Coordinates of C-alpha atoms in Angstrom, one line a residue:
M1 CA 8.8 29.2 -7.4
E2 CA 9.0 30.6 -3.9
N3 CA 12.2 29.8 -2.0
K4 CA 11.3 28.0 1.2
S5 CA 14.8 27.1 2.3
Y6 CA 14.0 28.4 5.8
L7 CA 12.0 25.2 6.4
S8 CA 15.3 23.4 7.0
I9 CA 16.6 25.7 9.8
G10 CA 17.5 24.0 13.0
K11 CA 19.2 26.9 14.8
A12 CA 20.3 30.4 14.1
S13 CA 23.8 29.4 13.0
D14 CA 22.2 27.6 10.0
I15 CA 21.3 31.0 8.4
E16 CA 24.0 32.6 6.3
N17 CA 22.5 36.1 6.1
K18 CA 23.7 38.0 9.2
K19 CA 20.6 40.2 9.6
E20 CA 18.3 37.2 9.4
R21 CA 20.5 35.2 11.7
R22 CA 20.2 37.9 14.4
I23 CA 16.5 38.0 14.0
Y24 CA 16.3 34.2 14.4
R25 CA 18.7 34.3 17.3
F26 CA 16.4 36.8 19.1
F27 CA 13.4 34.5 18.5
E28 CA 15.4 31.7 20.1
M29 CA 16.1 33.8 23.1
L30 CA 12.5 35.0 23.4
P31 CA 10.9 32.2 25.5
G32 CA 13.7 32.4 28.1
L33 CA 13.6 36.2 28.2
L34 CA 9.9 36.2 28.8
S35 CA 9.9 33.5 31.4
W36 CA 12.7 34.9 33.4
S37 CA 11.2 38.4 33.1
V38 CA 7.9 37.1 34.5
L39 CA 9.7 35.6 37.5
F40 CA 11.9 38.6 38.0
L41 CA 9.0 41.0 37.9
A42 CA 7.1 38.9 40.4
V43 CA 9.9 39.2 42.9
F44 CA 10.6 42.8 42.2
C45 CA 7.0 43.9 42.3
S46 CA 6.5 41.9 45.6
W47 CA 9.2 44.1 47.0
K48 CA 8.2 47.5 45.5
I49 CA 4.4 47.3 45.0
P50 CA 3.3 44.4 47.3
F51 CA -0.3 45.5 47.4
I52 CA -0.8 45.5 43.6
T53 CA 1.2 42.3 43.4
S54 CA -1.0 40.6 45.9
I55 CA -4.1 41.6 43.9
F56 CA -2.4 40.1 40.8
I57 CA -1.5 36.9 42.7
I58 CA -5.1 36.4 43.9
S59 CA -6.4 37.1 40.4
F60 CA -4.0 34.6 38.9
S61 CA -4.9 32.0 41.5
L62 CA -8.6 32.5 40.7
F63 CA -7.9 32.3 37.0
W64 CA -6.0 29.0 37.6
L65 CA -8.9 27.6 39.5
L66 CA -11.4 28.5 36.7
R67 CA -9.0 27.0 34.2
T68 CA -8.7 23.8 36.2
I69 CA -12.5 23.6 36.1
Y70 CA -12.5 24.3 32.4
Y71 CA -9.9 21.7 31.7
S72 CA -11.7 19.1 33.8
F73 CA -14.8 19.4 31.6
H74 CA -12.6 19.0 28.5
L75 CA -10.8 16.0 30.1
W76 CA -14.0 14.2 30.9
S77 CA -15.4 15.0 27.4
G78 CA -12.3 13.7 25.8
Y79 CA -12.3 10.6 27.9
Q80 CA -16.0 9.9 27.0
K81 CA -15.3 10.3 23.3
M82 CA -12.3 8.1 23.5
K83 CA -14.3 5.2 25.1
K84 CA -17.1 5.7 22.5
I85 CA -14.7 5.5 19.6
E86 CA -12.9 2.5 21.1
K87 CA -16.3 0.6 21.0
T88 CA -17.0 1.6 17.4
D89 CA -16.4 -1.2 14.8
W90 CA -14.2 0.7 12.4
V91 CA -13.9 -2.1 9.9
K92 CA -17.6 -2.1 9.6
K93 CA -17.6 1.7 9.2
L94 CA -15.0 1.4 6.4
N95 CA -17.0 -1.3 4.6
S96 CA -20.2 0.7 4.8
L97 CA -18.4 3.9 3.5
S98 CA -19.2 4.5 -0.1
P99 CA -16.2 5.3 -2.3
S100 CA -18.1 8.3 -3.6
K101 CA -17.6 9.7 -0.1
Y102 CA -13.9 9.3 -0.1
S103 CA -11.9 12.6 -0.1
L104 CA -9.3 11.1 -2.3
K105 CA -10.8 10.1 -5.7
T106 CA -7.8 8.1 -6.7
I107 CA -8.8 5.4 -4.1
K108 CA -11.7 3.1 -5.1
N109 CA -11.5 0.8 -2.0
W110 CA -10.2 1.4 1.5
K111 CA -8.1 -1.7 1.2
E112 CA -6.0 0.1 -1.3
L113 CA -4.5 2.1 1.6
Y114 CA -1.1 1.0 2.8
H115 CA 0.3 1.8 6.2
L116 CA 4.0 2.5 6.5
I117 CA 5.0 2.1 10.1
V118 CA 8.5 3.2 11.1
I119 CA 9.8 2.3 14.6
P120 CA 13.2 3.8 15.3
I121 CA 15.1 2.1 18.2
Y122 CA 18.2 2.7 20.3
K123 CA 19.1 0.5 23.2
E124 CA 15.6 -0.7 23.9
E125 CA 15.1 -4.2 25.4
L126 CA 13.8 -7.0 23.3
E127 CA 10.8 -7.4 25.6
I128 CA 9.6 -3.9 24.8
L129 CA 9.9 -4.3 21.1
K130 CA 8.1 -7.7 21.2
D131 CA 5.2 -6.0 22.8
T132 CA 5.2 -3.2 20.2
F133 CA 5.3 -5.7 17.3
S134 CA 2.7 -8.0 18.9
S135 CA 0.3 -5.0 19.0
L136 CA 0.9 -4.4 15.3
E137 CA 0.2 -8.1 14.5
K138 CA -3.0 -8.1 16.6
S139 CA -4.3 -4.9 14.9
N140 CA -7.4 -5.5 12.7
Y141 CA -6.0 -3.9 9.6
P142 CA -5.1 -6.3 6.7
K143 CA -1.4 -7.2 7.3
E144 CA -0.9 -7.5 3.5
K145 CA -1.2 -3.7 3.5
M146 CA 1.3 -3.0 6.3
I147 CA 4.9 -2.1 5.6
V148 CA 6.9 -2.2 8.9
V149 CA 10.4 -0.7 9.2
L150 CA 12.7 -1.2 12.2
G151 CA 15.1 1.7 12.2
C152 CA 18.4 0.7 14.0
E153 CA 21.4 2.8 14.8
E154 CA 24.9 1.8 13.5
R155 CA 26.4 3.3 16.6
N156 CA 24.7 0.5 18.6
K157 CA 25.0 -2.2 15.9
E158 CA 26.5 -5.0 17.9
E159 CA 23.7 -5.0 20.4
A160 CA 20.9 -4.0 18.1
Q161 CA 21.8 -6.7 15.5
K162 CA 20.8 -9.4 17.9
I163 CA 17.5 -7.8 18.8
A164 CA 16.7 -6.9 15.2
S165 CA 17.3 -10.6 14.1
E166 CA 15.0 -11.8 16.9
I167 CA 12.2 -9.4 15.8
E168 CA 12.7 -10.3 12.1
K169 CA 12.6 -14.0 12.9
E170 CA 9.3 -13.8 14.9
F171 CA 7.5 -11.0 13.0
G172 CA 9.2 -10.5 9.7
K173 CA 6.7 -12.6 7.7
K174 CA 3.6 -11.3 9.4
F175 CA 3.4 -8.2 7.3
F176 CA 3.4 -7.2 3.6
R177 CA 7.0 -6.1 3.9
F178 CA 9.4 -5.9 6.7
L179 CA 12.6 -3.9 6.5
I180 CA 15.6 -3.4 8.9
T181 CA 17.6 -0.2 8.3
W182 CA 20.8 1.1 9.8
H183 CA 21.2 4.8 10.4
P184 CA 24.8 5.9 10.0
Q185 CA 26.3 8.0 12.8
N186 CA 27.8 11.5 12.5
L187 CA 26.1 12.4 9.2
K188 CA 26.4 16.1 8.3
N189 CA 23.7 18.5 9.6
E190 CA 22.2 15.8 11.8
I191 CA 21.5 15.4 15.5
N192 CA 21.7 11.8 16.5
G193 CA 18.2 10.9 17.6
K194 CA 14.8 9.6 16.7
G195 CA 14.1 12.1 13.9
A196 CA 17.3 11.4 12.0
N197 CA 16.9 7.6 12.4
E198 CA 13.3 7.8 11.3
T199 CA 14.0 9.9 8.3
W200 CA 16.7 7.5 7.2
A201 CA 14.3 4.6 7.6
A202 CA 11.5 6.3 5.7
K203 CA 13.8 7.1 2.8
K204 CA 15.1 3.6 2.7
A205 CA 11.5 2.2 2.6
K206 CA 10.7 4.5 -0.3
K207 CA 13.8 3.5 -2.3
E208 CA 13.7 -0.3 -1.5
I209 CA 10.0 -1.1 -1.3
I210 CA 7.6 1.7 -2.3
D211 CA 9.2 2.9 -5.5
P212 CA 10.0 -0.6 -6.9
L213 CA 6.4 -1.7 -6.3
K214 CA 5.1 1.6 -7.7
I215 CA 2.8 2.2 -4.8
P216 CA 1.2 5.6 -5.2
Y217 CA 2.4 7.9 -2.4
E218 CA -1.2 9.2 -1.9
N219 CA -2.2 5.7 -1.0
I220 CA 0.2 5.4 2.0
I221 CA -0.4 6.6 5.5
F222 CA 2.9 7.0 7.4
S223 CA 3.0 6.4 11.1
S224 CA 5.8 7.5 13.4
F225 CA 6.0 5.4 16.5
D226 CA 8.3 5.3 19.5
A227 CA 9.9 1.9 20.3
D228 CA 7.5 1.4 23.2
T229 CA 4.3 2.4 21.3
C230 CA 1.7 -0.3 21.5
V231 CA -1.3 0.3 19.2
F232 CA -4.8 -0.6 20.3
P233 CA -6.5 -3.1 17.9
Q234 CA -8.4 -0.6 15.8
Y235 CA -5.8 2.1 15.4
F236 CA -5.1 1.7 11.7
T237 CA -8.7 1.2 10.7
R238 CA -9.6 4.4 12.8
V239 CA -6.8 6.3 11.0
S240 CA -7.9 5.0 7.6
Y241 CA -11.5 6.1 8.2
C242 CA -10.4 9.6 9.2
F243 CA -8.0 9.8 6.2
L244 CA -10.7 8.9 3.8
T245 CA -13.3 11.2 5.2
V246 CA -11.5 14.4 6.2
K247 CA -11.7 17.3 3.7
K248 CA -8.0 17.5 3.0
P249 CA -6.4 14.2 3.9
L250 CA -3.0 15.2 2.5
K251 CA -3.0 18.4 4.5
T252 CA -3.7 16.7 7.8
S253 CA -1.9 14.8 10.6
Y254 CA -3.6 12.3 12.8
Q255 CA -3.0 12.4 16.5
P256 CA -4.0 9.6 19.0
I257 CA -4.1 9.9 22.8
P258 CA -0.9 8.5 24.4
L259 CA -1.6 6.5 27.5
F260 CA 1.6 6.0 29.5
I261 CA 0.4 2.7 31.1
N262 CA 2.4 -0.2 29.6
N263 CA 4.4 -0.6 32.8
I264 CA 2.4 1.7 35.1
W265 CA 2.1 -0.8 37.9
Q266 CA 5.9 -1.2 38.1
A267 CA 6.5 2.6 38.0
P268 CA 7.4 4.6 41.2
I269 CA 4.6 6.9 42.5
V270 CA 6.3 10.0 41.1
S271 CA 6.4 8.4 37.6
Q272 CA 2.8 7.2 37.9
V273 CA 1.4 10.7 38.7
F274 CA 3.6 12.3 36.0
S275 CA 2.5 9.8 33.4
F276 CA -1.2 10.3 34.0
S277 CA -0.7 14.0 34.1
S278 CA 0.8 13.8 30.6
T279 CA -2.0 11.5 29.4
F280 CA -4.6 13.9 30.7
W281 CA -3.0 16.9 29.1
H282 CA -3.0 15.3 25.7
T283 CA -6.6 14.2 26.2
I284 CA -7.6 17.8 26.9
N285 CA -5.7 18.9 23.8
Q286 CA -7.9 16.6 21.6
E287 CA -10.7 18.9 22.6
R288 CA -8.9 21.9 21.1
A289 CA -8.4 20.7 17.6
N290 CA -7.8 24.1 16.1
K291 CA -4.7 24.4 18.3
L292 CA -3.5 20.8 18.3
I293 CA 0.0 20.0 17.1
T294 CA 1.7 16.6 16.6
F295 CA 3.3 14.9 19.6
S296 CA 5.4 11.7 19.8
S297 CA 3.5 8.9 17.9
H298 CA 1.3 10.1 15.1
S299 CA 0.3 9.5 11.5
M300 CA 0.2 11.5 8.3
S301 CA 0.2 11.2 4.5
F302 CA 3.4 9.7 3.1
K303 CA 3.1 12.0 0.1
T304 CA 3.0 15.0 2.4
L305 CA 6.1 13.7 4.2
I306 CA 7.9 13.6 0.8
D307 CA 6.6 17.0 -0.2
V308 CA 8.3 18.6 2.9
N309 CA 11.4 16.5 2.2
F310 CA 10.9 14.3 5.2
K311 CA 11.4 15.2 8.9
Q312 CA 14.2 17.5 9.8
T313 CA 17.3 15.7 11.0
N314 CA 18.9 18.7 12.8
V315 CA 16.3 19.2 15.5
V316 CA 15.6 17.6 18.9
S317 CA 11.8 18.1 18.9
D318 CA 11.1 16.5 15.5
D319 CA 7.6 15.3 16.4
S320 CA 6.3 18.8 16.8
R321 CA 8.5 20.3 14.2
I322 CA 7.0 18.2 11.4
F323 CA 3.7 20.0 12.0
W324 CA 5.4 23.4 11.6
Q325 CA 7.2 22.2 8.5
C326 CA 3.9 21.3 6.9
F327 CA 2.1 24.4 8.2
L328 CA 4.7 26.7 6.7
K329 CA 5.2 24.7 3.5
F330 CA 1.5 24.8 2.7
D331 CA 1.0 28.4 3.7
G332 CA -1.0 27.7 6.8
N333 CA -3.2 25.1 5.1
Y334 CA -2.4 22.3 7.4
R335 CA -4.0 20.9 10.6
V336 CA -4.0 18.0 13.1
K337 CA -7.1 15.8 13.3
P338 CA -7.7 14.4 16.9
L339 CA -8.3 10.7 16.7
Y340 CA -9.8 10.3 20.2
Y341 CA -8.3 6.9 20.0
P342 CA -5.6 5.6 22.4
I343 CA -2.2 4.1 22.0
S344 CA -0.2 3.0 25.0
M345 CA 3.4 3.8 25.9
D346 CA 5.8 3.2 28.8
A347 CA 5.8 5.3 32.0
N348 CA 9.3 6.6 32.7
V349 CA 11.0 3.9 34.7
S350 CA 14.6 3.3 35.5
K351 CA 16.6 0.9 37.7
N352 CA 16.0 2.8 40.9
L353 CA 13.9 5.7 42.2
F354 CA 16.7 8.3 42.0
R355 CA 17.5 7.5 38.4
T356 CA 13.9 7.5 37.5
M357 CA 13.5 11.0 38.9
I358 CA 16.5 12.2 37.0
N359 CA 15.1 10.6 33.8
I360 CA 11.7 12.2 34.3
Y361 CA 13.5 15.6 34.6
K362 CA 15.5 15.0 31.4
Q363 CA 12.5 13.7 29.5
Q364 CA 10.5 16.8 30.5
R365 CA 13.4 19.1 29.6
R366 CA 13.6 17.5 26.1
W367 CA 9.9 18.0 25.6
A368 CA 10.2 21.6 26.8
Y369 CA 13.1 22.1 24.4
G370 CA 10.3 22.3 21.9
S371 CA 10.2 26.0 22.7
G372 CA 12.7 26.2 19.9
D373 CA 9.7 25.8 17.6
I374 CA 8.8 29.4 18.6
A375 CA 11.8 30.8 16.7
Y376 CA 11.1 28.5 13.8
F377 CA 7.5 29.5 13.3
L378 CA 8.0 33.2 14.0
F379 CA 10.8 33.4 11.5
G380 CA 8.6 31.4 9.1
F381 CA 5.8 33.8 9.5
L382 CA 8.1 36.7 8.6
K383 CA 9.2 34.8 5.5
N384 CA 5.8 33.5 4.4
K385 CA 3.3 36.3 3.7
K386 CA 0.6 33.9 2.5
I387 CA -0.4 32.6 5.9
P388 CA -3.6 34.2 7.2
I389 CA -2.8 36.7 10.0
R390 CA -5.5 35.2 12.2
K391 CA -3.8 31.8 12.1
E392 CA -0.5 33.4 12.9
I393 CA -1.9 35.1 15.9
S394 CA -3.9 32.2 17.2
L395 CA -1.3 29.5 16.9
G396 CA 1.6 31.8 17.8
W397 CA 0.0 33.0 21.0
E398 CA -1.0 29.5 21.9
L399 CA 2.5 28.2 21.6
I400 CA 4.3 31.1 23.2
E401 CA 1.8 31.4 26.1
G402 CA 1.9 27.6 26.6
H403 CA 5.7 27.5 27.0
I404 CA 5.8 30.6 29.3
E405 CA 3.1 29.1 31.4
W406 CA 4.9 25.7 31.4
A407 CA 8.0 27.4 32.9
T408 CA 6.4 29.9 35.3
A409 CA 2.8 29.0 36.4
S410 CA 3.7 26.5 39.1
L411 CA 6.3 28.8 40.6
L412 CA 3.9 31.7 40.6
I413 CA 1.2 29.6 42.4
F414 CA 3.1 27.6 44.9
F415 CA 6.1 29.8 45.8
I416 CA 6.0 33.4 44.5
G417 CA 2.5 33.9 45.8
W418 CA 3.9 34.3 49.3
L419 CA 6.7 36.8 48.4
P420 CA 4.7 40.0 49.2
L421 CA 4.5 38.7 52.8
L422 CA 8.3 38.3 52.9
L423 CA 9.4 41.3 50.8
G424 CA 6.6 43.8 51.2
G425 CA 8.1 45.4 54.3
P426 CA 6.5 46.4 57.7
Q427 CA 4.0 48.8 56.1
F428 CA 2.4 46.1 53.9
S429 CA 2.5 43.5 56.7
Q430 CA 0.1 45.6 58.7
T431 CA -2.5 45.8 56.0
V432 CA -5.7 43.7 56.0
L433 CA -4.7 42.2 52.6
S434 CA -1.4 41.0 54.0
Y435 CA -3.3 39.2 56.8
N436 CA -5.8 37.6 54.3
L437 CA -3.5 36.8 51.4
P438 CA -2.3 33.4 52.6
K439 CA -5.9 32.5 53.6
I440 CA -7.3 33.4 50.2
I441 CA -4.6 31.6 48.3
S442 CA -4.9 28.5 50.5
R443 CA -8.6 28.4 50.0
L444 CA -8.4 28.8 46.3
M445 CA -5.8 26.0 46.2
T446 CA -7.9 23.8 48.4
I447 CA -10.9 24.2 46.0
S448 CA -8.5 23.4 43.1
M449 CA -7.8 20.1 44.8
I450 CA -11.2 18.9 43.5
G451 CA -9.3 18.7 40.2
L452 CA -6.9 16.3 41.8
V453 CA -9.7 14.1 43.1
F454 CA -11.2 14.0 39.6
S455 CA -7.7 13.1 38.2
A456 CA -7.3 10.3 40.7
Y457 CA -10.7 8.9 39.8
L458 CA -10.0 9.1 36.0
S459 CA -6.6 7.4 36.5
F460 CA -8.4 4.5 38.1
L461 CA -10.6 4.1 35.0
L462 CA -7.5 4.0 32.8
L463 CA -5.5 1.6 34.8
P464 CA -4.7 -1.8 33.2
P465 CA -5.6 -4.9 35.2
K466 CA -3.6 -5.2 38.4
P467 CA -0.9 -7.9 38.3
P468 CA -1.6 -10.7 40.9
S469 CA 1.7 -9.9 42.6
F470 CA 0.5 -6.5 43.7
S471 CA -1.5 -6.0 46.9
K472 CA -5.0 -4.4 46.9
Y473 CA -3.5 -1.7 49.1
K474 CA -1.7 -0.5 46.0
Y475 CA -5.0 1.2 45.1
I476 CA -5.0 3.2 48.3
I477 CA -1.4 4.3 47.8
W478 CA -2.3 5.2 44.2
A479 CA -5.1 7.5 45.3
F480 CA -3.0 9.4 47.9
S481 CA -0.1 9.7 45.4
W482 CA -1.9 12.5 43.7
L483 CA -1.0 14.7 46.7
L484 CA 2.4 14.8 45.1
F485 CA 1.1 16.7 42.2
P486 CA 2.1 20.2 43.4
F487 CA 5.7 18.9 44.0
I488 CA 5.7 17.3 40.5
M489 CA 4.4 20.5 38.9
V490 CA 7.3 22.5 40.3
F491 CA 10.3 20.1 40.1
F492 CA 9.3 18.2 37.0
T493 CA 7.5 20.8 35.0
S494 CA 8.7 24.4 35.7
F495 CA 12.3 23.7 36.5
P496 CA 13.1 21.5 33.4
A497 CA 11.1 24.0 31.2
L498 CA 13.2 26.9 32.6
D499 CA 16.3 24.8 32.0
A500 CA 15.4 24.2 28.4
Q501 CA 14.5 27.8 27.7
T502 CA 17.7 29.0 29.3
R503 CA 19.7 26.8 27.1
W504 CA 18.1 28.5 24.1
L505 CA 18.6 31.9 25.7
L506 CA 22.3 31.3 26.2
G507 CA 22.9 29.4 22.9
K508 CA 23.8 26.2 24.8
Y509 CA 22.0 23.9 22.4
M510 CA 21.0 20.4 23.4
G511 CA 21.4 17.1 21.6
F512 CA 18.8 14.4 21.6
W513 CA 18.5 12.5 24.9
T514 CA 16.9 9.1 24.5
T515 CA 14.6 8.1 27.3
E516 CA 15.8 5.0 29.1
K517 CA 13.2 2.3 29.0
V518 CA 13.3 -0.3 31.7
R519 CA 10.7 -3.1 32.4
K520 CA 11.0 -4.4 36.0

């Protein structure tokens, strides 16, 4: 049997072989090296070859404009599909689906499917968890087929015990089984965080509920949810339908569209724009299914989770890493199915504006720390020769290019585009191109503002009903808040991404930072 011990690597120091450890360490450094090289070259070339650099900047700005248009079409298409799927009666679709059409022949009726829902928590307020569990209760999937696990942390036991007891009292009897687990702190080879808590909870559910009841693993869909995840009513029936009809249900993850709108009316303007920007990006990604990877709340086969020995507990970005675990484990024969169905989550809100902005930065840095997946999959590709080269190139390029663009694109557009004028010297400053460069860039950026207008319009369509306590003028403020988008792109996108990649570059590894969740 092929040795796939490399699937459990969290960082370079986990590798005993010195040669392989050096290779992995280089891969860890690669995103930071590339991003800083791009920025350095932009400054250096603006000084030494300002004419050529100006041509590149204009071309890049034009490329970004065309990409904005391209993404806008995908965004609108994704939104339209989401609304159509929301209106579909998925219970009716399941009832009308003949068992002969099921991908899994071991299942004779869709009601044989169980859903294992794991909700890891750490310092979340009771109000947030009540909303999460209420959404599970209101979902239209049979509750006698739902196993719900509340994963608590022992390091927060005194406070969490009260909340867990309240949740159990109100919701414990609403589902087929309800389980509270306590994840020990400081376990060997673990990073305290969502992934470790969730893995502990899933293993406990297997040992205490699933195995004693002899429920076939193939008949269980596992859902990983954040503490603030509220499912829309048909989420589980939609997932069940996809699970029963895709070609390889055990080799597929199922990704919904996260709408960060639970507390959107209470969120500061910066948080509002950032939240919808994230929602739009994940909606666009649903349109690119061949390059889609798991993010935050998602679902997958429980048997598959067992086959890869559960989620890694020694990584920060466990929600994306589980995709790469499966991809490498099954020799590239794994994919993500876009559900085009929404779930809702909280916008990033803290006790005051300053703290909210700090938390947005830290949350974005944690997401960007997923650049560590680049080392993981590049090393995995070297070890696993069975993965088709076309998949290696396609997914590899998408992830690397995405993280480099994440860290550099905003800086190239909004700041470095003006460097040839500052560093090009008197000879360049007298050229026609020098005179026209700021005009050309400004006009291209002005045209790109059409994308912001479209984003503002779409955000209005996704807004939940306005609370009575808010003035109608809030809508006007909302519309103009999108003018902050360039500022957000630089300070809450590029900077935290560079921060995260530099930590990998220097070997200053991060732990898991839990996003503070506050409802005002």
